[in-house]
PDB file of C-alpha atoms in Angstrom:
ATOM      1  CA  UNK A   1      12.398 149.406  65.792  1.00 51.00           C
ATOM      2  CA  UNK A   2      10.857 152.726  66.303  1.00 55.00           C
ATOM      3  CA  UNK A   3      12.260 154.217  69.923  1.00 63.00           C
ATOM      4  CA  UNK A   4      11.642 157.310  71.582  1.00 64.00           C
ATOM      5  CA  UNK A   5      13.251 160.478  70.715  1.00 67.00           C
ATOM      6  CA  UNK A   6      12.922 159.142  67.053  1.00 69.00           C
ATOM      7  CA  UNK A   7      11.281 159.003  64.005  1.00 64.00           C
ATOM      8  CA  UNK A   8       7.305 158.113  65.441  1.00 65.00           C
ATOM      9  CA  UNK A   9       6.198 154.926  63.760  1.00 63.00           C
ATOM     10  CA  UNK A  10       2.932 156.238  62.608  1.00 63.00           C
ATOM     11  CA  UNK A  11       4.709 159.185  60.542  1.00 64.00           C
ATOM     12  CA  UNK A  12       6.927 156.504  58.642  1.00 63.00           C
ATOM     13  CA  UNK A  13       4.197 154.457  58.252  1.00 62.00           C
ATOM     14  CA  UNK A  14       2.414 156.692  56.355  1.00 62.00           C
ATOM     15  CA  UNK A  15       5.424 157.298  53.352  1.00 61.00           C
ATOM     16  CA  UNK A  16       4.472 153.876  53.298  1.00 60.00           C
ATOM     17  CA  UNK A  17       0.510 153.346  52.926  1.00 62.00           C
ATOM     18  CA  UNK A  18      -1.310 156.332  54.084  1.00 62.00           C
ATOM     19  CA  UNK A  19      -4.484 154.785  53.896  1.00 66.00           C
ATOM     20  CA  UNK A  20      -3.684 151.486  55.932  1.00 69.00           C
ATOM     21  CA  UNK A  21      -4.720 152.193  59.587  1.00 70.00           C
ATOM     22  CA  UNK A  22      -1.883 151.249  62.380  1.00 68.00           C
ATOM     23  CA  UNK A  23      -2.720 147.963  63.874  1.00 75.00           C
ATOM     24  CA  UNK A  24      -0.756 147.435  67.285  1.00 77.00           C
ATOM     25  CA  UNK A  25       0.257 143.919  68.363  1.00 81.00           C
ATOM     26  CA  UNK A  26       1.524 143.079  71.862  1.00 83.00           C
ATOM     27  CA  UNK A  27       3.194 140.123  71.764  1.00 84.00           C
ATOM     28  CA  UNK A  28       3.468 137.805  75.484  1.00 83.00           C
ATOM     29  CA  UNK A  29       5.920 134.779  76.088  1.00 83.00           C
ATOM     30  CA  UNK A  30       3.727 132.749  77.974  1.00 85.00           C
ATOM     31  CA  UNK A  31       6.027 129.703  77.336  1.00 83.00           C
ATOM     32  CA  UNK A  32       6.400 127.353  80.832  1.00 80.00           C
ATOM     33  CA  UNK A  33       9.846 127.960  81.449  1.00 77.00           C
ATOM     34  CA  UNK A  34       9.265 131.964  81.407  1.00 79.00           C
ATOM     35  CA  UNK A  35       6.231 131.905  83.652  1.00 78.00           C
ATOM     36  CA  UNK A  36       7.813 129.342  86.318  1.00 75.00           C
ATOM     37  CA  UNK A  37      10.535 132.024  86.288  1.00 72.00           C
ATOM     38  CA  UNK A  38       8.554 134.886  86.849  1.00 74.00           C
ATOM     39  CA  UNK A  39       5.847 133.259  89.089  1.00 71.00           C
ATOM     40  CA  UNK A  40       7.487 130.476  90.976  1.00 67.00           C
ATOM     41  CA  UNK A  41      11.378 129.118  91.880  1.00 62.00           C
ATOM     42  CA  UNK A  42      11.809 128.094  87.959  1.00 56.00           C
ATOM     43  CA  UNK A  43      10.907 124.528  86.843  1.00 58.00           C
ATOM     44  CA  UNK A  44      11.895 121.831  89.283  1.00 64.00           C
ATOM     45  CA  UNK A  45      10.146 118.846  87.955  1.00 68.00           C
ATOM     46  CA  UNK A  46      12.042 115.679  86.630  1.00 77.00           C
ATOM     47  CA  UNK A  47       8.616 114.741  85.834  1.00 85.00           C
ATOM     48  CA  UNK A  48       7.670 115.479  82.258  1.00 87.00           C
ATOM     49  CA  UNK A  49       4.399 112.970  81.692  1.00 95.00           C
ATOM     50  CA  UNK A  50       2.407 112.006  84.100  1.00 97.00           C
ATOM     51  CA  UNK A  51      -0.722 109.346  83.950  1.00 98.00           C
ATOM     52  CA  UNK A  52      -3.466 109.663  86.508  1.00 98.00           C
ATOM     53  CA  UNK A  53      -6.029 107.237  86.336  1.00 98.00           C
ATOM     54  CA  UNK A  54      -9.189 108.246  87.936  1.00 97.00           C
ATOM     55  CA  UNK A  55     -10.484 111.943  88.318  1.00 97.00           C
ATOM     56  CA  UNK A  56     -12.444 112.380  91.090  1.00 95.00           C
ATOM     57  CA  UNK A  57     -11.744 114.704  93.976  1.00 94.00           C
ATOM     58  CA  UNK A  58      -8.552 113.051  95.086  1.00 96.00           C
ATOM     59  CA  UNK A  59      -7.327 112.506  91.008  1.00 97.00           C
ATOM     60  CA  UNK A  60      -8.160 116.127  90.631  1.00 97.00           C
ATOM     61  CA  UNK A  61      -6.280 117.392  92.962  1.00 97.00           C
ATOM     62  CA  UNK A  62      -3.402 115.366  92.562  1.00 97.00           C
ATOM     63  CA  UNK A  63      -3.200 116.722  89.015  1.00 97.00           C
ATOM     64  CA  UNK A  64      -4.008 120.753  89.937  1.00 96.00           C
ATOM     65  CA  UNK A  65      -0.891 119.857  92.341  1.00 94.00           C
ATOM     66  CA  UNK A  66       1.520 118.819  89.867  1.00 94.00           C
ATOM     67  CA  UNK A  67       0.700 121.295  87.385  1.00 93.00           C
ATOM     68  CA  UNK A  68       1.572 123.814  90.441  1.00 89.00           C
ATOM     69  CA  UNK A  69       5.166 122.014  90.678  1.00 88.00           C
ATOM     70  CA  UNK A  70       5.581 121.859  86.851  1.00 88.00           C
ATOM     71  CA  UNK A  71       4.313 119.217  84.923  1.00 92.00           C
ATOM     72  CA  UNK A  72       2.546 120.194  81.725  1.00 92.00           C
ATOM     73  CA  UNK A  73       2.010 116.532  79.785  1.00 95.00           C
ATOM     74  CA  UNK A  74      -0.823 114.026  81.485  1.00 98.00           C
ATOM     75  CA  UNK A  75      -2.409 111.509  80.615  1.00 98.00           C
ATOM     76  CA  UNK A  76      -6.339 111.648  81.762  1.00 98.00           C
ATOM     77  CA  UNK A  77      -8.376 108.551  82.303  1.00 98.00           C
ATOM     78  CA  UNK A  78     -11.616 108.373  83.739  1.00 97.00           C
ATOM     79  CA  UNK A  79     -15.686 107.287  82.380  1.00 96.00           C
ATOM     80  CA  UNK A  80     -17.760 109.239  84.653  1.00 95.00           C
ATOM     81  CA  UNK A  81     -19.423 112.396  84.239  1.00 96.00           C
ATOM     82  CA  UNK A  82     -19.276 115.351  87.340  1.00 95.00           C
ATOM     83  CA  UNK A  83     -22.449 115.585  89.147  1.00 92.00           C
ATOM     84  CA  UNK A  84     -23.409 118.477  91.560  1.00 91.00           C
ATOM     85  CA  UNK A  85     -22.777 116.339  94.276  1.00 86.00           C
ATOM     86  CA  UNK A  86     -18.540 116.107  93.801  1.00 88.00           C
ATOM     87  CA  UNK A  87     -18.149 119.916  93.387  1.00 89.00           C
ATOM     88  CA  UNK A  88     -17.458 120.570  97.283  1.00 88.00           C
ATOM     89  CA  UNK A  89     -14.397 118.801  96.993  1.00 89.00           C
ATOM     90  CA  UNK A  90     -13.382 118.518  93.163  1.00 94.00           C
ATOM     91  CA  UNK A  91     -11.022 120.942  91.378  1.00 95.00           C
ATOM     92  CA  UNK A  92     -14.210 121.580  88.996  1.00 96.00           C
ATOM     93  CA  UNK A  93     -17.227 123.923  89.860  1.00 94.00           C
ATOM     94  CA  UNK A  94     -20.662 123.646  89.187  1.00 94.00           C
ATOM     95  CA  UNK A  95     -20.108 124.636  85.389  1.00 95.00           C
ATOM     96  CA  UNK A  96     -18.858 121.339  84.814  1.00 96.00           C
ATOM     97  CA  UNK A  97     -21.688 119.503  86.033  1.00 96.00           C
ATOM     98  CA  UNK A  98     -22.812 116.843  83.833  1.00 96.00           C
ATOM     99  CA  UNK A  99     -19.248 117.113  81.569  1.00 96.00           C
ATOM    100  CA  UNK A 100     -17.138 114.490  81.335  1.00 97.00           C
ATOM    101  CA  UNK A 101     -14.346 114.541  84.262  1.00 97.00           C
ATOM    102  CA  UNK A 102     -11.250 113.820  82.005  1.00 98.00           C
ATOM    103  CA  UNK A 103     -12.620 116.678  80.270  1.00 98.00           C
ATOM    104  CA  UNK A 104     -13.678 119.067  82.700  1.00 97.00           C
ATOM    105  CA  UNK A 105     -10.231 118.684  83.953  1.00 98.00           C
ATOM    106  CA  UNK A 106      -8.526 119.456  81.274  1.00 98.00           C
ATOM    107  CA  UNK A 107     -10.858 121.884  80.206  1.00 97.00           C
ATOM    108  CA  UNK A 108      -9.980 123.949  83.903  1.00 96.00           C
ATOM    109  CA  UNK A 109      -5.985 123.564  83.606  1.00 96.00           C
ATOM    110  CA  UNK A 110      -5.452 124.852  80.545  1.00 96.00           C
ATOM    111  CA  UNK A 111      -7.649 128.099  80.750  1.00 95.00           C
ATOM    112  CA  UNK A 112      -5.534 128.725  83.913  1.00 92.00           C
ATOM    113  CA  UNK A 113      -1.637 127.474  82.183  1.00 91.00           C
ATOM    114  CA  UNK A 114      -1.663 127.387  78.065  1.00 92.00           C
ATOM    115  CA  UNK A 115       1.417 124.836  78.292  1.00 91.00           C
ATOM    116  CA  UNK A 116      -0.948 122.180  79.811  1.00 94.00           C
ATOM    117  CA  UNK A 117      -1.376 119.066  77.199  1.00 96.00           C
ATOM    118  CA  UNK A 118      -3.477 116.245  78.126  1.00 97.00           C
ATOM    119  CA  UNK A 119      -4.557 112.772  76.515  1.00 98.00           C
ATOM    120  CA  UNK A 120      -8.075 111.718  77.715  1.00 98.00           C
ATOM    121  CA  UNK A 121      -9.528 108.623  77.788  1.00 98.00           C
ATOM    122  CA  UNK A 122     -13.306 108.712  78.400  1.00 97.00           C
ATOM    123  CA  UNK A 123     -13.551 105.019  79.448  1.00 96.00           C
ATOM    124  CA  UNK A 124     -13.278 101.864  81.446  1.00 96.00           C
ATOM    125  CA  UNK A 125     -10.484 101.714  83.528  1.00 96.00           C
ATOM    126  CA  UNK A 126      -9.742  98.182  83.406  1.00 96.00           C
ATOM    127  CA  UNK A 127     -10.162  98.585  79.785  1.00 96.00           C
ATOM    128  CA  UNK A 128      -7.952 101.328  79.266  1.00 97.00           C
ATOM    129  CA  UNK A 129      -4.581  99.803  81.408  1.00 97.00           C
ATOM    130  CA  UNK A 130      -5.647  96.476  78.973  1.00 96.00           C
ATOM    131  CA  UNK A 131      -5.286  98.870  76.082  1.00 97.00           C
ATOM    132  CA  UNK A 132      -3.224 101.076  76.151  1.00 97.00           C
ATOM    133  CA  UNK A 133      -0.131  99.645  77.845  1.00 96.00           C
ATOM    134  CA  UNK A 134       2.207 101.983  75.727  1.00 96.00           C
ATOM    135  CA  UNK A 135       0.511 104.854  76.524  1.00 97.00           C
ATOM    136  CA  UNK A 136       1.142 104.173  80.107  1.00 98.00           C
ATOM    137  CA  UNK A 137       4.722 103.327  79.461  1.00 97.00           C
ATOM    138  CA  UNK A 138       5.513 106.574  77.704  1.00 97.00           C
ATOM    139  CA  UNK A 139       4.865 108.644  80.712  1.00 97.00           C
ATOM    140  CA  UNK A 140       7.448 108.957  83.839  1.00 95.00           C
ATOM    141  CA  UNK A 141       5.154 108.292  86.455  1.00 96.00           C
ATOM    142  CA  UNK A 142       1.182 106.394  86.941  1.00 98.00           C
ATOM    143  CA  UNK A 143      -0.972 107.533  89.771  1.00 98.00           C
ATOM    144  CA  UNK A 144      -3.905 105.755  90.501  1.00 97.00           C
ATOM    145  CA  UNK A 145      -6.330 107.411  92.572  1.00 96.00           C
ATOM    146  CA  UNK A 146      -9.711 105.060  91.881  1.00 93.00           C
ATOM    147  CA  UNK A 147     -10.098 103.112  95.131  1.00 85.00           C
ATOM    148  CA  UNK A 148     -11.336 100.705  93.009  1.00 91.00           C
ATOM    149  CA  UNK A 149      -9.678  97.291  93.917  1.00 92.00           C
ATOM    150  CA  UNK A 150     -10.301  95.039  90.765  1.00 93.00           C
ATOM    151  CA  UNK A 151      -8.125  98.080  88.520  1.00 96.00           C
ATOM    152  CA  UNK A 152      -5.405  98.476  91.629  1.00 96.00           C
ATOM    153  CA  UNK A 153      -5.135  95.061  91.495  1.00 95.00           C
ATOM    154  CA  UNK A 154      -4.975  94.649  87.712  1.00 96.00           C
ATOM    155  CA  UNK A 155      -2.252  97.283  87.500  1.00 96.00           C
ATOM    156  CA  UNK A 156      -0.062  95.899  90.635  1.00 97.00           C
ATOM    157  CA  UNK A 157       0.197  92.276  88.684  1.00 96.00           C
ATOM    158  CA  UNK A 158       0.932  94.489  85.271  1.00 97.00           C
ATOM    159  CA  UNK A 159       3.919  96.092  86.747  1.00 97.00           C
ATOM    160  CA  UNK A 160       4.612  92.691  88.459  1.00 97.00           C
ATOM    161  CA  UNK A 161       4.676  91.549  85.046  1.00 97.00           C
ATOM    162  CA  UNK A 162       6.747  93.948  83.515  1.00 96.00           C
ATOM    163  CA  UNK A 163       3.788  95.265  81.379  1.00 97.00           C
ATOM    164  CA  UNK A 164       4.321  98.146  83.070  1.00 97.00           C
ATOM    165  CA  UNK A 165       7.748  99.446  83.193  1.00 97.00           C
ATOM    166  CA  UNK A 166       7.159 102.832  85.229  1.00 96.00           C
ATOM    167  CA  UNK A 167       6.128 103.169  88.729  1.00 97.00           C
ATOM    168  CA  UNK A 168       3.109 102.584  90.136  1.00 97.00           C
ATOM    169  CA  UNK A 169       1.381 104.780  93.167  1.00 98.00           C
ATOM    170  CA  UNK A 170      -1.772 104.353  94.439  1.00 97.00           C
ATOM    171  CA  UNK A 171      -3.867 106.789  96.606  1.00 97.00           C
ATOM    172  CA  UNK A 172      -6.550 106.451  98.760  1.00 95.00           C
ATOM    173  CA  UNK A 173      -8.066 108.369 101.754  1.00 94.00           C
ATOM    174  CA  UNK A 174      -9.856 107.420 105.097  1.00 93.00           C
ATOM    175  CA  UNK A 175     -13.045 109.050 106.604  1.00 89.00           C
ATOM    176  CA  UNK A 176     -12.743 112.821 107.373  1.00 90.00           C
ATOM    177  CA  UNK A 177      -9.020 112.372 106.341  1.00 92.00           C
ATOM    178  CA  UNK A 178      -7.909 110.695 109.638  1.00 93.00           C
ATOM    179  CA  UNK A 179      -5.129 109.300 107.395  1.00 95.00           C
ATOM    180  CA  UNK A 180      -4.079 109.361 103.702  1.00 96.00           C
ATOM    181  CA  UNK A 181      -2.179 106.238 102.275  1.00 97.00           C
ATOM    182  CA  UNK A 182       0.223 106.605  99.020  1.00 97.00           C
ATOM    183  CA  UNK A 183       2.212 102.942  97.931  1.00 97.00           C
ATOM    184  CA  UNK A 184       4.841 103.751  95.739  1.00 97.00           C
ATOM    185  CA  UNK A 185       5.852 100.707  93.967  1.00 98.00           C
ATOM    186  CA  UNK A 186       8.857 100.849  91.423  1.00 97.00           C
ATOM    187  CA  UNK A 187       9.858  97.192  91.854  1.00 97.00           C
ATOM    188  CA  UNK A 188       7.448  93.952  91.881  1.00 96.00           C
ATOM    189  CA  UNK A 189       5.657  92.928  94.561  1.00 97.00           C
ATOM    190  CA  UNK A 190       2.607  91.319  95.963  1.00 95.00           C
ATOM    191  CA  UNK A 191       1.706  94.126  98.045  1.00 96.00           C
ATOM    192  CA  UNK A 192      -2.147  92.565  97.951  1.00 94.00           C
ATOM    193  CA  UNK A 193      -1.590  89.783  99.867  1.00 93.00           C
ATOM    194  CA  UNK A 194       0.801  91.225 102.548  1.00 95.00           C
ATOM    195  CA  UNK A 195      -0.783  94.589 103.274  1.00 95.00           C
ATOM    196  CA  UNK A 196      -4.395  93.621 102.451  1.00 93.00           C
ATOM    197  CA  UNK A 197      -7.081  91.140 103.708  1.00 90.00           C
ATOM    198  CA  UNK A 198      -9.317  88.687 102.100  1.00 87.00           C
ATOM    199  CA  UNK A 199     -11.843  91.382 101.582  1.00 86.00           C
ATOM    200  CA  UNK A 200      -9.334  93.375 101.010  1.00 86.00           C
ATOM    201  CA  UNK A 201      -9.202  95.834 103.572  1.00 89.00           C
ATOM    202  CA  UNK A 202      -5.734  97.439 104.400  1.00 93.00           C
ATOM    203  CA  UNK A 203      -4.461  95.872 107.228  1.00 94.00           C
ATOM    204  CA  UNK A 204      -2.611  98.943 108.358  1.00 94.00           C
ATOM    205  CA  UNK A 205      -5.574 101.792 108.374  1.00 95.00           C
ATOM    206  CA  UNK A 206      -5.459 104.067 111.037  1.00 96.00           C
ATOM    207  CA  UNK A 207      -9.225 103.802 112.219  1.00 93.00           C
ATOM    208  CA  UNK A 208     -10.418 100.371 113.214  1.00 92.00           C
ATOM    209  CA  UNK A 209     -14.495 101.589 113.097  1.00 89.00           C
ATOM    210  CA  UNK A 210     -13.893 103.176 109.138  1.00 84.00           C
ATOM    211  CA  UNK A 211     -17.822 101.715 108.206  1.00 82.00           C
ATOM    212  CA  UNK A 212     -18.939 103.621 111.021  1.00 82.00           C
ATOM    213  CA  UNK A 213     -18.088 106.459 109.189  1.00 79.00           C
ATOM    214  CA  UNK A 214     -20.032 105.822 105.766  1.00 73.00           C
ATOM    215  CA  UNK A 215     -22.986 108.183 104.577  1.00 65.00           C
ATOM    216  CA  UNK A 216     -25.561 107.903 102.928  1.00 58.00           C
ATOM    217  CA  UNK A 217     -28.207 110.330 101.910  1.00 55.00           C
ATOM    218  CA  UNK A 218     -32.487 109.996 102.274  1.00 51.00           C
ATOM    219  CA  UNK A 219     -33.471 107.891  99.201  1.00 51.00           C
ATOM    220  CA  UNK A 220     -30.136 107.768  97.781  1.00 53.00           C
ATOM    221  CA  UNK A 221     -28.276 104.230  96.729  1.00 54.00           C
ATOM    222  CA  UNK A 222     -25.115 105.494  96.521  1.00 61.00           C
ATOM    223  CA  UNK A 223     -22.892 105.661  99.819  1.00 63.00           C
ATOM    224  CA  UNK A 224     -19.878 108.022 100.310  1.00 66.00           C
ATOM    225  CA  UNK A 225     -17.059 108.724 103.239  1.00 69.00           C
ATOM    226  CA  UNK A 226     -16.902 112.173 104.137  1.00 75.00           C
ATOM    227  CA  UNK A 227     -13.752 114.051 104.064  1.00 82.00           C
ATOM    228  CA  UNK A 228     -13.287 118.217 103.065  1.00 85.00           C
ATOM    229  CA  UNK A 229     -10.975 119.564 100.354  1.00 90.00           C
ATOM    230  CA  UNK A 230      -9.307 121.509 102.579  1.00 91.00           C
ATOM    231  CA  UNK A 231      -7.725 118.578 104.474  1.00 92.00           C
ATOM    232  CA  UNK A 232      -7.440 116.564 101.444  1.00 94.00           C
ATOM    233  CA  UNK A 233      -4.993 118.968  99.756  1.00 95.00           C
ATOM    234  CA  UNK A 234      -3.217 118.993 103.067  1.00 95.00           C
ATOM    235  CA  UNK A 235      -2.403 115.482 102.169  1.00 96.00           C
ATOM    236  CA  UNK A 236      -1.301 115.300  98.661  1.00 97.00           C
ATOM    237  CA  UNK A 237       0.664 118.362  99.243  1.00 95.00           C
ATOM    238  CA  UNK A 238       2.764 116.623 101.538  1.00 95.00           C
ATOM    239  CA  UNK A 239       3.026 113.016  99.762  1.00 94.00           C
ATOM    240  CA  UNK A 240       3.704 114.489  96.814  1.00 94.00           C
ATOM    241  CA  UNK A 241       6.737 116.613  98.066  1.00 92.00           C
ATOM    242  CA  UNK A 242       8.013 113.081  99.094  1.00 93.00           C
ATOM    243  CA  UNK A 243       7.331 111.626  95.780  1.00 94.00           C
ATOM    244  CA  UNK A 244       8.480 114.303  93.735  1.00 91.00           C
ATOM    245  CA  UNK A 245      11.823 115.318  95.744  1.00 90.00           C
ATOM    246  CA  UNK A 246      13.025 111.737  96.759  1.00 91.00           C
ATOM    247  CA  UNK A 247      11.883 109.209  94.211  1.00 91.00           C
ATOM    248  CA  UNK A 248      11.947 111.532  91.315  1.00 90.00           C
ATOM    249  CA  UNK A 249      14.461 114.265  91.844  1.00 87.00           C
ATOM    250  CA  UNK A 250      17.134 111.481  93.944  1.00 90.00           C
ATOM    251  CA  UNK A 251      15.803 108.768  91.937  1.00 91.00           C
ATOM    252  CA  UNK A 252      15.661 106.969  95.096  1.00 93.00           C
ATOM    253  CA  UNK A 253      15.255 103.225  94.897  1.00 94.00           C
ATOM    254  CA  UNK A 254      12.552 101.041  96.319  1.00 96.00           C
ATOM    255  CA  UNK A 255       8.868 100.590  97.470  1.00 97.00           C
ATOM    256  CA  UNK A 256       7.283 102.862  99.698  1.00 97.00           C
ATOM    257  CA  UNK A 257       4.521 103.520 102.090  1.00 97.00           C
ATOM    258  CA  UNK A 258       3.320 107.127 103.455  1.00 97.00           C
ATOM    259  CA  UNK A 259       0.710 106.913 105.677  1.00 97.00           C
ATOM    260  CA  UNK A 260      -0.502 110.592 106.674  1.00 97.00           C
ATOM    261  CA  UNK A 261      -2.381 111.206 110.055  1.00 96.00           C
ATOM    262  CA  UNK A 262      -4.940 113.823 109.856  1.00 95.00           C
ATOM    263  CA  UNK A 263      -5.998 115.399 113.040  1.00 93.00           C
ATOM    264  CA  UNK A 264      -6.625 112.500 115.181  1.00 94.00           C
ATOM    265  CA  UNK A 265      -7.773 114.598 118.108  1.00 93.00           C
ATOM    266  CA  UNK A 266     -10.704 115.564 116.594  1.00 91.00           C
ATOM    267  CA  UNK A 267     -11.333 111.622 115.048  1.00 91.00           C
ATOM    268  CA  UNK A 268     -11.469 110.788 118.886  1.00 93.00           C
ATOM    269  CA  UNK A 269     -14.397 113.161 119.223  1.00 92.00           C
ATOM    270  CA  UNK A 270     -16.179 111.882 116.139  1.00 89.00           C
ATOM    271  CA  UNK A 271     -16.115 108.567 117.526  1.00 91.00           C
ATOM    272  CA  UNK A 272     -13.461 107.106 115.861  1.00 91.00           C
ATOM    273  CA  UNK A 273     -11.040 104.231 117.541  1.00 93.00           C
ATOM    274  CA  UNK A 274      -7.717 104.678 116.529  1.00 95.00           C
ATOM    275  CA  UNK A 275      -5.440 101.282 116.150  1.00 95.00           C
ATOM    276  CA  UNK A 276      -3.345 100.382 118.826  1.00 94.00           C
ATOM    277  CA  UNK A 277      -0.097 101.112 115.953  1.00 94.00           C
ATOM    278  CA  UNK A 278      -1.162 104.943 115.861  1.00 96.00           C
ATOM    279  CA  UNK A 279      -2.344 105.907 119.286  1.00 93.00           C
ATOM    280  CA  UNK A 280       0.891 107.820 119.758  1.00 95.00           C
ATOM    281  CA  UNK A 281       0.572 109.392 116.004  1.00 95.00           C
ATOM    282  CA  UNK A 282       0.824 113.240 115.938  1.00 96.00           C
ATOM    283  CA  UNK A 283      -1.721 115.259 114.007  1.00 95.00           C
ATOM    284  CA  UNK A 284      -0.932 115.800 110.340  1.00 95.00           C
ATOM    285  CA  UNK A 285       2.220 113.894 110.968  1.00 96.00           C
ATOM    286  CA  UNK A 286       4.063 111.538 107.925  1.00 96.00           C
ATOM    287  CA  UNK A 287       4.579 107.862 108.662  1.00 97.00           C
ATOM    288  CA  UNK A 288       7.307 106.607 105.781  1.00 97.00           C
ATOM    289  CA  UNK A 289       8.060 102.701 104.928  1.00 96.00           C
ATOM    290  CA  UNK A 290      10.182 100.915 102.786  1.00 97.00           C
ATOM    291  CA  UNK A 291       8.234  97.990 102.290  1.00 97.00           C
ATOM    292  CA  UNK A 292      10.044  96.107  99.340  1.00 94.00           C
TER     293      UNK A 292
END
C-alpha cells in the first residue's frame, strides 16, 4: 500500500519494529490461463486430460505438442528407461539417460510450465489398459503411440467393448517419415481386420519396400527405422490441428484416417517405391478418411 510520493515503507516500518530487517517479496501469477494470455492466443483446448500411452520419440512429442496448445492434466504410461540412443529424436536430452521415460517426461514439462500435472505409470502396457480402465475413462482423449500391435489391438476390442468410453487414436510413423498415419476411432470398429493384414501390416502404407528401410547397428540386436525429429514434429503438428480443431473443438462425429506424406521426392531417391494409391501424393500433403 505504500506508493510513490508517500510515506516510504521502510520509514513506517520502522515505528513498527526497528530491528526487523525489510524482507521484499515479488509475487508472479504464473497460473495457465494468465500465461496463455500473455504468451499465446489464450487457452483454446476443449481438452482438459489427456492419456498417452507410450513415451518414446513420437509419445513425447505428441505430449510437448499439446502442452503447447493447452493441456495441463496427462496421464503417462510407459516401462522403459531412456537410453543415449533415443535422445536425437526424443523431447528428453542426454540428462535423462537411464531415467524412467514417464518420468523424464514429466520431469522436462513441468520445469518449463508449473500448471503441468501428470499420473505415471511405470509399467506394462497391456497391464496397465487391463488395470486401470477408469483411469483411462476419466481423461477426454487416449493416444497411443507404441507401435506395438498386441496393446493396439487390446485397446481397439476395449473400446469395441465399451470398456473404453473415450476415443481412441493411434500413431505410428513410416521410414524417414515418408508418411505418418493417425486412426481416430470414437465409435466401434474392427479396424484390424479391414485395414490390416494377417501379419498385420497396414494395407494402406505409402511405401511398398518399408523393410528395406530397417537399421541395424554392428553387434547390436535391436533394429530401428530411421526418421529425424525435425520431420516428425512436422507431422504431429499437423494431425493434431485436425484432431484438436475438428473432433474436439466441433465435436465432429465419426472414425478417421490421416495419412501424412512426407517428402516423397526425396523417398524416390532413397530407394523407396511408392504404392500405386500415392504416386500422385504431394509432399507434406494430408490425406483425410472417414472410415466408420
Amino acid at each position: 500500500g505504500f506508493r510513490k510520493s508517500h510515506v516510504p515503507a521502510h520509514l513506517a516500518y520502522l515505528f513498527d519494529d526497528q530491528k526487523k530487517p525489510i524482507i521484499k517479496l515479488a509475487v508472479m501469477n504464473l497460473s495457465q490461463s494468465r500465461l496463455f494470455f500473455r504468451g499465446g492466443e489464450g487457452l483454446n483446448t476443449s481438452i482438459s486430460k489427456c492419456a498417452v500411452i507410450g513415451c518414446g520419440s513420437i509419445g513425447s512429442y505428441i505430449i510437448e505438442a499439446l502442452t503447447e496448445y493447452g493441456v495441463s492434466q496427462f496421464v503417462l504410461n510407459d516401462n522403459e528407461k531412456l537410453s543415449a540412443e533415443n535422445i536425437a529424436r526424443h523431447l528428453c536430452g542426454h540428462s535423462y539417460v537411464g531415467k524412467s521415460k514417464v518420468l523424464a517426461v514429466s520431469d522436462k514439462l513441468k520445469k518449463h510450465n508449473p500448471n503441468i500435472n501428470t499420473e505415471l505409470f511405470d509399467e506394462n502396457g497391456i497391464m496397465f489398459v487391463n488395470n486401470h480402465q477408469g483411469v483411462l475413462n476419466n481423461c477426454d482423449c487416449i493416444i497411443m503411440a507404441t507401435a506395438y500391435t498386441p496393446l493396439e489391438y487390446r485397446l481397439v476390442e476395449m473400446l469395441n467393448s465399451s470398456e473404453i468410453t473415450k476415443p481412441i487414436v493411434l500413431v505410428w510413423v513410416e521410414p524417414h517419415l515418408a508418411a505418418g498415419h493417425a486412426m481416430i476411432l470414437q465409435n466401434p470398429q474392427d479396424v484390424f481386420s479391414e485395414f490390416f493384414d494377417s501379419n498385420y501390416m497396414f494395407k494402406h502404407s505409402v511405401i511398398k519396400n518399408s523393410c528395406d528401410f530397417t537399421k541395424k547397428e554392428s553387434g547390436c540386436q535391436s533394429t530401428f527405422i530411421p526418421y529425424s525429429a525435425f520431420h516428425l514434429k512436422r507431422f504431429i503438428y499437423t494431425f493434431l490441428e485436425y484432431l484438436l480443431q475438428n473432433v474436439f473443438t466441433k465435436k465432429k462425429q465419426g472414425n478417421y484416417l490421416l495419412t501424412w506424406c512426407g517428402d516423397l521426392s526425396s523417398i524416390r531417391k532413397l530407394g523407396g517405391i511408392i504404392k500405386d494409391r500415392w504416386t500422385d501424393a504431394e509432399n507434406y500433403s494430408m490425406h483425410i478418411t472417414r472410415i466408420d
